[in-house]
Short mmCIF file of C-alpha atoms in Angstrom, two decimals:
data_model
loop_
_atom_site.label_atom_id
_atom_site.label_comp_id
_atom_site.label_asym_id
_atom_site.label_seq_id
_atom_site.Cartn_x
_atom_site.Cartn_y
_atom_site.Cartn_z
CA MET A 14 -22.01 0.60 -38.65
CA SER A 15 -25.17 -0.49 -37.15
CA ALA A 16 -25.27 -1.87 -33.79
CA GLU A 17 -26.86 -5.47 -35.18
CA ALA A 18 -23.90 -5.50 -37.65
CA PHE A 19 -21.03 -4.73 -35.28
CA ASP A 20 -18.26 -6.98 -34.92
CA GLY A 21 -16.75 -7.43 -31.25
CA THR A 22 -13.72 -9.43 -32.49
CA HIS A 23 -13.14 -6.43 -34.97
CA PHE A 24 -13.70 -3.76 -31.99
CA ARG A 25 -10.98 -5.66 -29.79
CA GLN A 26 -8.63 -5.73 -32.45
CA VAL A 27 -8.73 -1.97 -33.35
CA LEU A 28 -8.79 -0.86 -29.58
CA GLY A 29 -5.98 -3.43 -29.22
CA HIS A 30 -3.73 -0.99 -30.64
CA PHE A 31 -3.95 1.41 -27.94
CA PRO A 32 -1.77 0.58 -25.03
CA THR A 33 -2.84 0.18 -21.57
CA GLY A 34 -1.05 0.23 -18.14
CA VAL A 35 -1.37 -3.29 -16.24
CA CYS A 36 -2.60 -3.05 -12.53
CA ILE A 37 -4.03 -5.48 -10.22
CA VAL A 38 -7.10 -4.43 -8.18
CA ALA A 39 -7.03 -6.19 -4.79
CA SER A 40 -9.11 -6.55 -1.49
CA VAL A 41 -9.57 -8.84 1.56
CA ASP A 42 -12.96 -10.02 2.45
CA GLU A 43 -14.16 -12.84 5.09
CA ASP A 44 -12.53 -15.60 2.65
CA GLY A 45 -9.03 -13.84 2.11
CA PRO A 46 -7.27 -11.89 -0.29
CA VAL A 47 -9.01 -11.26 -3.76
CA GLY A 48 -7.65 -9.71 -6.74
CA LEU A 49 -7.99 -9.17 -10.59
CA ALA A 50 -5.79 -7.72 -13.24
CA ILE A 51 -7.01 -4.67 -15.05
CA GLY A 52 -5.81 -2.42 -18.12
CA SER A 53 -8.31 0.18 -17.88
CA PHE A 54 -7.00 2.44 -14.65
CA PHE A 55 -7.20 6.02 -15.00
CA SER A 56 -7.43 9.35 -12.99
CA VAL A 57 -10.58 10.91 -12.48
CA SER A 58 -10.23 13.88 -10.20
CA LEU A 59 -7.58 15.99 -8.23
CA GLU A 60 -10.09 17.73 -5.89
CA PRO A 61 -10.98 15.37 -4.44
CA PRO A 62 -8.46 12.83 -5.63
CA LEU A 63 -10.68 10.13 -7.35
CA VAL A 64 -9.54 7.24 -9.65
CA GLY A 65 -11.19 4.72 -11.76
CA PHE A 66 -11.18 1.42 -13.59
CA CYS A 67 -13.55 -0.85 -15.61
CA VAL A 68 -14.34 -4.22 -14.73
CA GLY A 69 -16.13 -7.13 -16.68
CA SER A 70 -19.47 -7.68 -15.28
CA GLY A 71 -18.80 -11.57 -15.66
CA SER A 72 -15.63 -11.30 -13.50
CA SER A 73 -16.00 -13.63 -10.65
CA SER A 74 -13.34 -11.68 -8.48
CA TRP A 75 -15.01 -8.27 -8.68
CA PRO A 76 -18.33 -9.04 -6.53
CA ARG A 77 -15.80 -9.83 -3.45
CA ILE A 78 -14.14 -6.60 -4.03
CA ARG A 79 -16.92 -4.57 -4.45
CA GLU A 80 -18.90 -5.99 -1.30
CA SER A 81 -15.51 -4.99 0.73
CA GLY A 82 -16.21 -1.52 -0.06
CA ARG A 83 -12.35 -0.68 -0.56
CA PHE A 84 -9.48 -1.70 -2.89
CA CYS A 85 -5.61 -1.14 -3.47
CA VAL A 86 -4.71 -0.51 -6.94
CA ASN A 87 -1.15 -2.01 -7.65
CA VAL A 88 0.64 -0.65 -10.69
CA LEU A 89 2.75 -3.69 -11.96
CA GLY A 90 6.39 -2.99 -13.31
CA THR A 91 8.05 -4.56 -16.32
CA HIS A 92 9.49 -7.02 -14.18
CA GLN A 93 6.05 -8.60 -13.33
CA ARG A 94 4.51 -10.03 -16.53
CA ASP A 95 4.24 -13.27 -14.39
CA VAL A 96 2.23 -11.52 -11.86
CA ALA A 97 -0.25 -10.02 -14.37
CA GLN A 98 -0.62 -13.55 -16.12
CA VAL A 99 -1.58 -15.10 -12.72
CA PHE A 100 -4.11 -12.44 -11.99
CA ALA A 101 -5.54 -12.46 -15.58
CA MET A 102 -6.70 -16.16 -15.06
CA LYS A 103 -9.84 -17.20 -13.44
CA GLY A 104 -9.66 -19.60 -10.16
CA ALA A 105 -6.80 -20.81 -8.24
CA ASP A 106 -5.34 -18.85 -5.28
CA LYS A 107 -3.87 -16.05 -6.87
CA PHE A 108 -2.14 -14.72 -3.81
CA ALA A 109 -0.61 -18.25 -3.13
CA SER A 110 2.78 -17.43 -4.51
CA ILE A 111 2.56 -13.46 -4.44
CA ASP A 112 4.21 -11.51 -1.50
CA TRP A 113 1.90 -8.69 -0.29
CA GLU A 114 1.40 -6.70 2.92
CA PRO A 115 -1.91 -4.81 3.91
CA SER A 116 -2.24 -1.22 2.69
CA PRO A 117 -3.69 1.17 5.26
CA LEU A 118 -7.19 0.44 4.56
CA GLY A 119 -6.15 -3.38 4.80
CA SER A 120 -5.84 -4.38 1.05
CA PRO A 121 -3.31 -6.31 -0.38
CA MET A 122 -0.27 -4.17 -1.61
CA LEU A 123 1.94 -6.24 -3.74
CA SER A 124 5.39 -6.11 -2.43
CA ASP A 125 7.55 -5.53 -5.75
CA ALA A 126 4.81 -3.32 -7.61
CA VAL A 127 5.88 0.18 -8.84
CA ALA A 128 3.29 2.12 -6.88
CA TRP A 129 -0.10 1.73 -4.99
CA ILE A 130 -3.08 3.57 -4.53
CA ASP A 131 -5.36 2.59 -1.58
CA CYS A 132 -9.12 3.34 -1.97
CA GLU A 133 -12.74 3.41 -0.72
CA THR A 134 -15.17 2.59 -3.46
CA ASP A 135 -17.11 6.03 -4.28
CA ALA A 136 -19.27 4.82 -6.92
CA VAL A 137 -20.36 2.20 -9.58
CA HIS A 138 -21.68 2.80 -12.75
CA VAL A 139 -23.00 0.13 -15.28
CA ALA A 140 -22.01 0.41 -18.72
CA GLY A 141 -22.68 -2.11 -21.22
CA ASP A 142 -21.05 -5.30 -20.16
CA HIS A 143 -18.89 -3.49 -17.81
CA GLU A 144 -19.03 -1.68 -14.64
CA ILE A 145 -17.11 1.67 -14.21
CA VAL A 146 -15.67 1.84 -10.69
CA VAL A 147 -14.89 5.37 -8.94
CA GLY A 148 -12.43 5.14 -5.70
CA ALA A 149 -11.66 7.86 -3.36
CA VAL A 150 -8.13 7.87 -2.85
CA ARG A 151 -7.03 7.45 0.91
CA ASP A 152 -3.39 6.73 0.57
CA LEU A 153 -0.79 6.24 -2.10
CA ALA A 154 2.71 5.87 -2.50
CA VAL A 155 5.66 5.03 -5.19
CA ILE A 156 7.24 1.51 -3.92
CA ARG A 157 10.21 1.27 -6.22
CA GLY A 158 9.55 3.20 -9.24
CA GLY A 159 10.53 2.00 -12.39
CA ARG A 160 8.77 1.43 -15.78
CA ALA A 161 4.99 0.36 -15.72
CA LEU A 162 4.12 -2.87 -17.55
CA VAL A 163 2.29 -2.00 -20.69
CA PHE A 164 -0.10 -4.16 -22.54
CA ALA A 165 -1.01 -3.95 -26.38
CA GLY A 166 -1.95 -6.06 -29.38
CA GLY A 167 -2.43 -8.92 -27.34
CA ALA A 168 0.93 -8.94 -25.62
CA TYR A 169 3.09 -7.21 -22.60
CA HIS A 170 5.68 -4.59 -23.56
CA GLN A 171 8.41 -2.66 -21.95
CA PRO A 172 8.09 1.03 -22.69
CA GLU A 173 11.69 1.83 -23.38
CA ALA A 174 10.97 5.29 -24.45
CA LEU A 175 8.89 6.02 -21.46
CA PRO A 176 10.56 7.83 -18.25
CA ASP A 177 11.02 5.79 -15.11
CA GLY A 178 8.43 8.25 -13.55
CA PRO A 179 6.90 11.61 -13.86
CA SER A 180 9.21 14.66 -14.73
CA ASP A 181 8.82 17.83 -13.26
CA GLN A 182 7.68 19.23 -16.41
CA THR A 183 4.24 19.39 -18.20
CA GLY A 184 3.62 18.79 -21.56
CA THR A 185 1.23 20.97 -23.85
#
């Protein structure tokens, strides 16, 4: 298929069959807390510990987070669909109804999230209409455990077949 004939709607429809976890990336700047929902969080490296996510270049929240140089990734649980929807929308004060406290680096840690990963921005790479953000992990913890919220096919799902957390066994 040529680039000129490529159908973006079809692309999204096909890739929508791949489930992703739902996280909130948050920071604080001179105007207060700022955050956005992402479905593209991933581990990059164990040594040094690096994580990453992708964000659309049209995001109104990302420039504020990028400028701060730090962020906290909050892994949402299945009980937090409403939180995901708040942070997926543009405008409004996303933190008005959300309980949070400062992470060790000062970014918002959502009180009821499954886990958090506190990072300083290590690198940002332009990739088409998105940016790939790499964060150097400075601290992390499981808050409450449980199952992570999953998004696929245009809807949130509860992954009943998944364990509540990692096991001590490794898969092959």
